[in-house]
DNA sequence: CCAAAAGTGTTCAGCTTACACCCATGA
DNA sequence: TCATGGGTGTAAGCTGAACACTTTTGG
């Protein structure tokens, strides 16, 4: 990869327009029943007092991914969470305050790990994905797109686990899938399918928080999943 | 949507870093046998003489989509082509000359409509997707991602037709799908499937360029496809 | 002892896949 | 007349979907 610079080259970049670039994150969580998104009530202009996604401006010395990670950390105190670039919104007047491009990311976090105290600083609140307030700018579109992407991803990549605690039960996992895909599933078929891939390890423990009988806890086994992929099989549910 | 500006608000944007933003296009074509991409040999620094995607810088007064459309038009002389945003590449050192973000788009064009004379100005050349030179920066990654996206899109949206002339034969369509998905398909099954959706209109004409017997020409019927979608059916091949 | 959630198998329909021969025609 | 690509139907296997009862145990 050539790195030489010459006069012609410098000139090439110098005369071009420069732009404000933001990142905005759709943060998904799951409260054991419903799919949720984390929104903030803006305490700054424009659109002070309205609800929006968490965002921030891209800095000179950071990559887009780093900016998204930084913004997410600032709001949730979490690192090493699932974060995926979604789409870049570049319409001229999407932000009434200035011409700003925004690259949207979506994140999947274990809602239990979320540090409540951080909510206050940003007026953050979890909202049910089925019922949340109108958002500023084009943030509604971003959420729509994120949900569709999440639906697609969870169908053929085992990333749903990112929304659950490390140990979870099959009924919890099914409830998560039902919330994401907005439809009920047959519990026999669901269990049969998910266990057939053999990448979930059943533990000895049971979770009795939802029933007297208790449900076995499982853990996602990354190694087994990778072996599955290597063998050419692909997960689909 | 509030549009008021105040001091606080102006301040909010003013202190932020601004960035160079480019768009780069992966332009796909199909020559009745192989899937191709249109590349240019750079006649400017950096990386003069190396092969790259066609690109350009985003201007102050245009949307990202407009920029992609403009860049595509400049190289091909074509408008109203299928163009879809792919991904935004934002690593710090992806362009050795300066910190430049790039939003990649991919385009599907009918190679017959491509105006050859435009090639010269940009040293453009069609390359077989299976065998093209190493590209500058992260452009190889862009092509990889575009091909995967194209494979996915053509599986469940009838956009493959964008790569063919208005009238095409079933064997031509099958050859296109085989090129995109890099695998041979059974001609009976392919024909059965694609015709079962009933959104292709068979014309009276035959194309005899490939055989003595000749193959019937078909046209994609957008209206019938939309009806299919409305009925809740979805195309998949 | 009973309510409430966890757990378990089988059947049927529809779809995908594999597969082989005749047709039309220009040279 | 023959070589070449166009066009057609059927059977087997697999997968997804539908469906009802037993188990466990805390209250």
Coordinates of C-alpha atoms (C1' of nucleotides) in Angstrom, one line a residue:
Chain A
X1 CA 0.0 0.0 0.0
X2 CA 1.7 3.2 -1.2
X3 CA 1.9 6.0 1.3
X4 CA 3.9 8.6 -0.7
X5 CA 2.6 12.1 -0.8
X6 CA 3.2 14.7 -3.5
X7 CA 2.0 18.1 -4.4
X8 CA -0.6 16.8 -6.9
X9 CA -2.0 14.5 -4.3
X10 CA -2.3 17.0 -1.5
X11 CA -4.1 19.3 -3.9
X12 CA -6.6 16.5 -4.7
X13 CA -7.9 16.3 -1.1
X14 CA -7.5 20.0 -0.1
X15 CA -10.2 21.4 -2.3
X16 CA -12.9 19.0 -1.2
X17 CA -15.8 19.8 1.1
X18 CA -15.7 18.5 4.7
X19 CA -18.7 17.3 6.6
X20 CA -19.9 16.7 10.1
X21 CA -20.3 13.0 10.8
X22 CA -22.3 11.5 13.6
X23 CA -22.9 8.0 14.9
X24 CA -26.2 7.0 16.4
X25 CA -26.9 3.8 18.2
X26 CA -30.0 1.7 18.4
X27 CA -29.5 -0.2 21.7
X28 CA -31.5 -3.3 22.1
X29 CA -32.2 -5.0 25.4
X30 CA -34.6 -7.8 26.5
X31 CA -36.4 -7.8 29.8
X32 CA -37.4 -11.5 29.8
X33 CA -40.6 -10.6 28.1
X34 CA -40.3 -7.7 25.6
X35 CA -37.7 -6.3 23.3
X36 CA -36.7 -2.9 24.3
X37 CA -34.7 0.1 23.0
X38 CA -32.8 2.6 25.1
X39 CA -33.7 6.2 24.2
X40 CA -32.6 9.5 25.6
X41 CA -34.5 12.7 26.2
X42 CA -32.4 15.4 24.7
X43 CA -31.2 18.1 27.1
X44 CA -29.7 20.2 24.3
X45 CA -30.7 21.8 21.1
X46 CA -32.0 21.1 18.5
X47 CA -35.1 19.4 19.6
X48 CA -34.5 19.8 23.3
X49 CA -36.9 17.7 25.3
X50 CA -37.6 15.3 22.5
X51 CA -36.7 11.6 22.4
X52 CA -33.8 10.4 20.3
X53 CA -31.2 7.7 19.9
X54 CA -27.9 8.1 21.7
X55 CA -25.3 9.6 19.4
X56 CA -22.2 11.6 19.1
X57 CA -19.9 13.2 16.6
X58 CA -17.1 11.4 14.9
X59 CA -13.7 12.8 16.0
X60 CA -10.7 13.3 13.8
X61 CA -8.6 10.6 15.3
X62 CA -11.1 7.7 15.6
X63 CA -12.6 5.2 13.3
X64 CA -16.4 5.0 12.9
X65 CA -16.4 1.7 14.9
X66 CA -14.5 3.4 17.7
X67 CA -16.9 6.3 17.7
X68 CA -19.8 3.9 18.0
X69 CA -18.1 2.0 20.8
X70 CA -17.3 5.3 22.6
X71 CA -20.8 6.5 22.4
X72 CA -22.2 3.3 23.6
X73 CA -19.8 3.1 26.5
X74 CA -20.6 6.7 27.5
X75 CA -24.3 5.8 27.9
X76 CA -24.2 2.3 29.2
X77 CA -20.8 1.8 30.8
X78 CA -20.5 -1.3 28.8
X79 CA -17.6 -2.6 26.6
X80 CA -17.3 -5.7 24.5
X81 CA -20.9 -5.7 23.4
X82 CA -22.3 -6.8 20.1
X83 CA -22.2 -3.7 17.8
X84 CA -22.8 -3.8 14.1
X85 CA -22.9 -1.0 11.5
X86 CA -26.4 -0.5 10.1
X87 CA -26.6 2.2 7.5
X88 CA -25.4 5.7 6.8
X89 CA -28.0 8.4 6.5
X90 CA -26.9 11.2 4.3
X91 CA -29.9 13.3 3.2
X92 CA -29.2 17.1 3.2
X93 CA -31.8 18.1 5.7
X94 CA -32.1 15.2 7.9
X95 CA -30.8 17.3 10.8
X96 CA -32.4 20.7 10.8
X97 CA -29.5 22.3 12.7
X98 CA -26.7 21.6 10.2
X99 CA -25.7 19.2 7.4
X100 CA -24.7 16.1 9.3
X101 CA -24.2 12.6 8.1
X102 CA -25.0 9.9 10.5
X103 CA -23.8 6.3 10.5
X104 CA -26.2 4.2 12.5
X105 CA -25.1 1.2 14.6
X106 CA -27.1 -1.2 16.5
X107 CA -26.0 -2.8 19.8
X108 CA -27.3 -5.9 21.7
X109 CA -26.8 -5.7 25.4
X110 CA -27.7 -7.8 28.4
X111 CA -30.1 -5.5 30.1
X112 CA -29.1 -6.8 33.5
X113 CA -25.5 -5.5 33.0
X114 CA -26.8 -2.0 32.2
X115 CA -25.8 0.5 34.8
X116 CA -28.9 2.3 35.9
X117 CA -27.1 5.3 37.3
X118 CA -25.9 6.3 33.9
X119 CA -29.5 6.8 32.8
X120 CA -29.8 9.9 34.8
X121 CA -27.1 11.9 33.2
X122 CA -28.6 11.4 29.8
X123 CA -32.3 11.1 30.7
X124 CA -32.2 7.6 29.3
X125 CA -35.1 5.2 29.4
X126 CA -35.8 1.8 28.1
X127 CA -38.9 1.6 25.9
X128 CA -40.9 -1.3 24.6
X129 CA -40.1 -1.7 20.9
X130 CA -43.8 -2.0 20.2
X131 CA -44.6 1.3 21.8
X132 CA -42.1 4.1 22.0
X133 CA -42.4 7.8 21.4
X134 CA -41.7 9.5 18.0
X135 CA -38.1 10.2 17.6
X136 CA -36.2 13.2 16.2
X137 CA -34.8 13.5 12.7
X138 CA -34.8 10.2 10.8
X139 CA -34.3 8.2 14.0
X140 CA -37.6 6.3 13.5
X141 CA -36.3 5.0 10.2
X142 CA -33.1 3.9 11.9
X143 CA -35.0 1.9 14.4
X144 CA -37.1 0.3 11.7
X145 CA -34.0 -0.7 9.8
X146 CA -32.3 -1.9 12.9
X147 CA -35.3 -4.1 13.8
X148 CA -35.4 -5.7 10.4
X149 CA -31.7 -6.3 10.5
X150 CA -32.0 -7.9 13.9
X151 CA -34.7 -10.1 12.7
X152 CA -32.6 -11.2 9.7
X153 CA -29.4 -11.7 11.8
X154 CA -31.0 -13.7 14.5
X155 CA -32.5 -16.0 11.9
X156 CA -29.2 -17.2 10.7
X157 CA -26.6 -16.1 13.2
X158 CA -26.6 -17.0 16.9
X159 CA -26.4 -13.5 18.2
X160 CA -29.6 -13.5 20.1
X161 CA -27.7 -14.7 23.1
X162 CA -26.1 -11.3 23.3
X163 CA -29.4 -10.1 24.7
X164 CA -29.5 -12.7 27.4
X165 CA -27.5 -13.4 30.5
X166 CA -24.7 -15.9 30.1
X167 CA -27.1 -18.6 31.5
X168 CA -30.6 -18.8 30.2
X169 CA -33.4 -21.3 29.7
X170 CA -34.9 -22.5 26.5
X171 CA -38.3 -20.9 27.3
X172 CA -36.4 -17.5 27.8
X173 CA -34.6 -17.9 24.5
X174 CA -37.9 -18.7 22.8
X175 CA -39.6 -15.6 24.4
X176 CA -36.7 -13.6 23.0
X177 CA -37.2 -14.9 19.5
X178 CA -40.9 -14.4 19.7
X179 CA -40.4 -10.8 20.8
X180 CA -37.8 -10.1 18.0
X181 CA -39.9 -11.8 15.3
X182 CA -43.3 -10.7 16.6
X183 CA -44.8 -14.1 16.3
X184 CA -45.5 -17.0 18.5
X185 CA -43.6 -20.2 18.0
X186 CA -44.3 -23.8 18.8
X187 CA -42.3 -24.7 21.9
X188 CA -41.7 -28.3 20.7
X189 CA -40.4 -27.2 17.3
X190 CA -38.4 -24.4 18.8
X191 CA -36.6 -26.6 21.3
X192 CA -36.1 -29.4 18.8
X193 CA -34.5 -27.0 16.3
X194 CA -32.3 -25.0 18.5
X195 CA -31.0 -28.1 20.4
X196 CA -30.4 -30.0 17.1
X197 CA -27.4 -27.7 16.3
X198 CA -25.8 -28.9 19.5
X199 CA -24.1 -25.6 20.4
X200 CA -26.0 -25.2 23.7
X201 CA -24.6 -26.8 26.8
X202 CA -27.1 -27.8 29.4
X203 CA -26.0 -27.1 32.9
X204 CA -27.1 -29.0 36.0
X205 CA -28.7 -25.8 37.5
X206 CA -32.3 -24.9 37.1
X207 CA -33.9 -21.5 37.0
X208 CA -37.0 -21.6 39.2
X209 CA -37.9 -17.9 38.9
X210 CA -40.7 -18.7 36.4
X211 CA -42.1 -22.0 37.5
X212 CA -42.2 -24.4 40.3
X213 CA -40.8 -27.2 38.3
X214 CA -37.9 -25.0 37.1
X215 CA -36.2 -24.9 33.7
X216 CA -32.7 -26.1 32.9
X217 CA -30.2 -23.4 32.3
X218 CA -28.1 -23.5 29.1
X219 CA -24.9 -21.8 28.0
X220 CA -24.0 -20.9 24.4
X221 CA -20.9 -22.9 23.4
X222 CA -19.0 -20.7 21.0
X223 CA -16.5 -23.4 20.2
X224 CA -19.2 -25.9 19.2
X225 CA -20.8 -23.3 17.0
X226 CA -17.6 -22.5 15.2
X227 CA -17.1 -26.2 14.5
X228 CA -20.6 -26.3 13.1
X229 CA -19.8 -23.4 10.8
X230 CA -16.6 -25.1 9.7
X231 CA -18.4 -28.2 8.8
X232 CA -20.4 -26.1 6.5
X233 CA -23.6 -26.3 8.4
X234 CA -25.4 -23.0 9.0
X235 CA -27.7 -22.2 11.8
X236 CA -31.2 -21.1 10.8
X237 CA -34.3 -20.7 12.8
Chain B
X1 CA -39.8 18.8 13.2
X2 CA -38.3 21.8 14.9
X3 CA -36.0 24.0 12.9
X4 CA -35.2 26.8 15.4
X5 CA -31.6 27.7 15.8
X6 CA -30.2 29.4 18.9
X7 CA -26.8 30.2 20.2
X8 CA -26.5 27.0 22.2
X9 CA -27.4 25.0 19.2
X10 CA -24.9 26.6 16.8
X11 CA -22.2 26.1 19.4
X12 CA -23.1 22.4 19.6
X13 CA -22.1 21.8 15.9
X14 CA -19.4 24.4 15.5
X15 CA -16.7 22.8 17.7
X16 CA -17.0 19.4 16.0
X17 CA -14.5 17.9 13.6
X18 CA -15.3 17.8 9.9
X19 CA -14.3 15.0 7.6
X20 CA -13.7 14.2 4.0
X21 CA -16.4 11.8 2.8
X22 CA -16.2 9.8 -0.5
X23 CA -18.5 7.5 -2.3
X24 CA -17.2 4.5 -4.1
X25 CA -19.3 2.3 -6.5
X26 CA -19.0 -1.3 -7.2
X27 CA -20.5 -1.5 -10.7
X28 CA -21.8 -4.9 -11.8
X29 CA -22.5 -6.0 -15.3
X30 CA -23.2 -9.3 -17.0
X31 CA -21.8 -10.2 -20.4
X32 CA -24.1 -13.2 -21.0
X33 CA -21.7 -15.5 -19.5
X34 CA -19.8 -14.0 -16.6
X35 CA -20.4 -11.5 -13.8
X36 CA -18.2 -8.5 -14.3
X37 CA -17.1 -5.3 -12.4
X38 CA -16.1 -2.0 -13.9
X39 CA -12.8 -0.8 -12.6
X40 CA -10.7 2.3 -13.3
X41 CA -6.9 2.7 -13.6
X42 CA -6.1 5.7 -11.6
X43 CA -4.5 8.6 -13.5
X44 CA -4.0 10.6 -10.3
X45 CA -2.3 10.3 -6.9
X46 CA -2.3 8.5 -4.6
X47 CA -1.8 5.1 -6.1
X48 CA -1.5 6.4 -9.6
X49 CA -1.6 3.5 -12.1
X50 CA -3.3 1.1 -9.7
X51 CA -6.8 -0.2 -10.2
X52 CA -9.7 1.0 -8.1
X53 CA -13.4 1.4 -7.9
X54 CA -14.9 4.5 -9.3
X55 CA -15.4 7.1 -6.7
X56 CA -15.7 10.8 -5.8
X57 CA -16.0 13.2 -2.9
X58 CA -19.3 14.1 -1.4
X59 CA -20.2 17.8 -1.9
X60 CA -21.7 20.2 0.6
X61 CA -25.0 20.4 -1.2
X62 CA -25.8 16.8 -2.2
X63 CA -27.0 13.8 -0.4
X64 CA -25.0 10.6 -0.2
X65 CA -27.4 8.9 -2.7
X66 CA -27.0 11.9 -5.1
X67 CA -23.3 11.7 -4.9
X68 CA -23.4 8.0 -5.8
X69 CA -25.7 8.7 -8.6
X70 CA -23.5 11.5 -9.9
X71 CA -20.3 9.4 -9.7
X72 CA -22.0 6.6 -11.5
X73 CA -23.4 8.9 -14.2
X74 CA -19.9 10.4 -14.8
X75 CA -18.4 7.0 -15.5
X76 CA -21.2 5.2 -17.3
X77 CA -23.4 7.9 -18.7
X78 CA -26.3 6.0 -17.2
X79 CA -29.2 7.2 -15.0
X80 CA -32.0 5.4 -13.4
X81 CA -29.9 2.3 -12.6
X82 CA -30.3 0.1 -9.6
X83 CA -28.1 1.6 -6.9
X84 CA -28.0 0.5 -3.3
X85 CA -25.9 1.7 -0.3
X86 CA -23.6 -1.1 0.9
X87 CA -21.5 0.0 3.9
X88 CA -19.4 2.9 5.2
X89 CA -15.8 2.3 5.6
X90 CA -14.4 4.5 8.4
X91 CA -11.0 3.2 9.5
X92 CA -8.4 5.9 10.2
X93 CA -5.8 4.9 7.7
X94 CA -7.8 3.3 5.0
X95 CA -6.7 6.0 2.6
X96 CA -3.0 6.7 2.9
X97 CA -3.4 10.2 1.6
X98 CA -5.8 11.6 4.1
X99 CA -8.5 10.7 6.6
X100 CA -11.4 9.9 4.3
X101 CA -14.6 8.1 5.1
X102 CA -16.1 6.2 2.2
X103 CA -19.6 5.1 1.7
X104 CA -19.7 2.2 -0.8
X105 CA -22.6 1.7 -3.1
X106 CA -23.2 -1.0 -5.6
X107 CA -24.9 -0.6 -9.0
X108 CA -26.4 -3.1 -11.4
X109 CA -26.3 -2.1 -15.0
X110 CA -27.2 -3.5 -18.4
X111 CA -23.8 -3.9 -19.9
X112 CA -25.1 -3.3 -23.4
X113 CA -26.2 0.2 -22.4
X114 CA -22.8 1.1 -21.1
X115 CA -21.2 3.8 -23.3
X116 CA -17.8 2.5 -24.3
X117 CA -16.4 5.9 -25.1
X118 CA -16.6 7.0 -21.5
X119 CA -14.2 4.2 -20.6
X120 CA -11.3 6.1 -22.1
X121 CA -11.5 9.2 -20.0
X122 CA -11.2 7.1 -16.9
X123 CA -9.2 4.2 -18.1
X124 CA -12.2 2.0 -17.2
X125 CA -12.3 -1.7 -18.0
X126 CA -14.7 -4.5 -17.3
X127 CA -13.2 -7.3 -15.3
X128 CA -14.4 -10.8 -14.6
X129 CA -15.5 -11.0 -10.9
X130 CA -13.6 -14.2 -10.6
X131 CA -10.3 -12.7 -11.8
X132 CA -9.6 -9.0 -11.3
X133 CA -6.5 -7.2 -10.2
X134 CA -5.7 -6.2 -6.6
X135 CA -7.4 -2.9 -5.8
X136 CA -6.3 0.1 -3.8
X137 CA -7.1 0.8 -0.2
X138 CA -10.0 -1.3 1.1
X139 CA -11.6 -1.7 -2.2
X140 CA -11.2 -5.4 -2.3
X141 CA -13.2 -5.7 0.9
X142 CA -15.9 -3.5 -0.7
X143 CA -16.1 -5.8 -3.7
X144 CA -16.4 -8.9 -1.4
X145 CA -19.1 -7.3 0.6
X146 CA -21.0 -6.2 -2.6
X147 CA -20.9 -9.6 -4.0
X148 CA -22.2 -11.2 -0.8
X149 CA -25.0 -8.6 -0.8
X150 CA -25.8 -9.2 -4.4
X151 CA -26.0 -12.9 -3.7
X152 CA -28.4 -12.3 -0.9
X153 CA -30.5 -9.7 -2.7
X154 CA -30.9 -11.8 -5.8
X155 CA -32.1 -14.7 -3.8
X156 CA -35.2 -12.9 -2.5
X157 CA -35.7 -9.9 -4.6
X158 CA -36.0 -9.9 -8.4
X159 CA -33.3 -7.4 -9.1
X160 CA -31.2 -9.7 -11.2
X161 CA -33.1 -8.4 -14.2
X162 CA -31.3 -5.1 -13.8
X163 CA -28.2 -6.8 -15.2
X164 CA -30.0 -8.0 -18.3
X165 CA -31.6 -6.3 -21.3
X166 CA -35.3 -5.7 -21.1
X167 CA -35.9 -8.9 -23.0
X168 CA -34.0 -12.0 -22.0
X169 CA -34.3 -15.7 -22.2
X170 CA -34.6 -18.2 -19.3
X171 CA -31.3 -19.8 -20.1
X172 CA -29.7 -16.3 -20.0
X173 CA -31.3 -15.6 -16.7
X174 CA -30.1 -18.9 -15.3
X175 CA -26.6 -18.2 -16.5
X176 CA -26.8 -14.9 -14.6
X177 CA -27.9 -16.6 -11.4
X178 CA -25.2 -19.2 -11.8
X179 CA -22.5 -16.5 -12.3
X180 CA -23.7 -14.6 -9.2
X181 CA -24.0 -17.6 -7.0
X182 CA -21.1 -19.4 -8.3
X183 CA -22.8 -22.7 -8.7
X184 CA -24.6 -24.7 -11.4
X185 CA -28.3 -25.1 -11.2
X186 CA -30.7 -27.6 -12.7
X187 CA -32.4 -26.1 -15.7
X188 CA -35.7 -27.8 -15.1
X189 CA -35.9 -26.8 -11.5
X190 CA -34.8 -23.2 -12.3
X191 CA -37.4 -22.7 -15.0
X192 CA -40.1 -24.3 -12.9
X193 CA -39.4 -22.1 -9.9
X194 CA -38.9 -18.8 -11.7
X195 CA -42.0 -19.2 -13.8
X196 CA -44.1 -20.4 -10.9
X197 CA -44.1 -16.8 -9.5
X198 CA -45.8 -15.7 -12.7
X199 CA -44.1 -12.4 -13.0
X200 CA -42.4 -13.1 -16.3
X201 CA -44.3 -12.4 -19.5
X202 CA -43.3 -14.6 -22.4
X203 CA -43.1 -12.8 -25.7
X204 CA -43.7 -14.3 -29.1
X205 CA -40.2 -13.5 -30.2
X206 CA -37.3 -15.9 -29.9
X207 CA -33.6 -15.2 -29.4
X208 CA -31.6 -17.3 -31.8
X209 CA -28.2 -16.0 -31.0
X210 CA -27.3 -19.0 -28.9
X211 CA -29.1 -21.9 -30.6
X212 CA -30.7 -22.9 -33.8
X213 CA -33.9 -23.7 -32.1
X214 CA -34.0 -20.3 -30.4
X215 CA -35.2 -19.5 -26.9
X216 CA -38.3 -17.5 -26.1
X217 CA -37.8 -14.0 -24.8
X218 CA -39.4 -12.9 -21.6
X219 CA -40.0 -9.6 -19.9
X220 CA -40.1 -8.9 -16.2
X221 CA -43.6 -7.7 -15.3
X222 CA -43.2 -5.3 -12.4
X223 CA -47.0 -5.0 -11.8
X224 CA -47.4 -8.7 -11.5
X225 CA -44.5 -8.8 -9.1
X226 CA -46.0 -6.1 -6.9
X227 CA -49.3 -8.0 -6.8
X228 CA -47.4 -11.1 -5.7
X229 CA -45.7 -9.2 -2.9
X230 CA -49.1 -7.7 -1.8
X231 CA -50.6 -11.1 -1.6
X232 CA -47.9 -11.8 0.9
X233 CA -45.9 -14.2 -1.2
X234 CA -42.2 -13.6 -1.5
X235 CA -39.9 -14.5 -4.2
X236 CA -37.1 -16.8 -3.4
X237 CA -34.8 -18.8 -5.5
Chain C
dC1 C1' -53.8 -31.4 45.7
dC2 C1' -53.7 -28.3 42.2
dA3 C1' -52.2 -24.6 39.3
dA4 C1' -48.7 -23.4 36.2
dA5 C1' -44.8 -23.9 33.5
dA6 C1' -41.4 -27.4 31.6
dG7 C1' -40.7 -31.0 28.8
dT8 C1' -41.5 -34.6 25.1
dG9 C1' -42.8 -37.5 19.5
dT10 C1' -45.3 -38.2 15.6
dT11 C1' -47.7 -37.3 11.5
dC12 C1' -48.6 -34.8 7.2
dA13 C1' -48.0 -31.6 3.5
dG14 C1' -45.2 -29.1 0.6
dC15 C1' -40.9 -28.1 -1.1
dT16 C1' -36.3 -29.1 -2.9
dT17 C1' -33.6 -32.1 -5.4
dA18 C1' -32.2 -35.4 -8.6
dC19 C1' -32.6 -37.1 -12.9
dA20 C1' -33.3 -38.4 -18.9
dC21 C1' -35.3 -37.8 -23.0
dC22 C1' -37.5 -35.3 -27.1
dC23 C1' -37.8 -30.9 -29.9
dA24 C1' -36.5 -27.5 -33.4
dT25 C1' -33.5 -25.8 -36.6
dG26 C1' -29.3 -24.0 -39.2
dA27 C1' -25.5 -25.6 -41.2
Chain D
dT1 C1' -28.7 -35.5 -41.0
dC2 C1' -26.7 -34.2 -37.2
dA3 C1' -25.0 -31.3 -33.6
dT4 C1' -26.5 -27.9 -30.4
dG5 C1' -29.0 -25.8 -27.1
dG6 C1' -34.2 -25.4 -25.7
dG7 C1' -37.7 -27.3 -23.4
dT8 C1' -40.4 -30.7 -20.4
dG9 C1' -42.4 -34.3 -15.8
dT10 C1' -42.0 -37.4 -12.0
dA11 C1' -40.4 -39.7 -7.9
dA12 C1' -37.9 -39.7 -3.3
dG13 C1' -36.3 -37.5 0.7
dC14 C1' -36.3 -33.8 3.7
dT15 C1' -37.9 -30.1 6.3
dG16 C1' -41.3 -27.2 8.6
dA17 C1' -45.7 -27.0 10.8
dA18 C1' -49.3 -28.7 13.4
dC19 C1' -50.8 -30.9 17.4
dA20 C1' -51.8 -33.0 23.2
dC21 C1' -50.4 -35.0 27.1
dT22 C1' -47.2 -36.0 31.2
dT23 C1' -44.0 -34.2 34.7
dT24 C1' -42.6 -31.5 38.5
dT25 C1' -43.2 -28.9 42.6
dG26 C1' -44.3 -24.7 45.5
dG27 C1' -47.9 -22.9 47.7

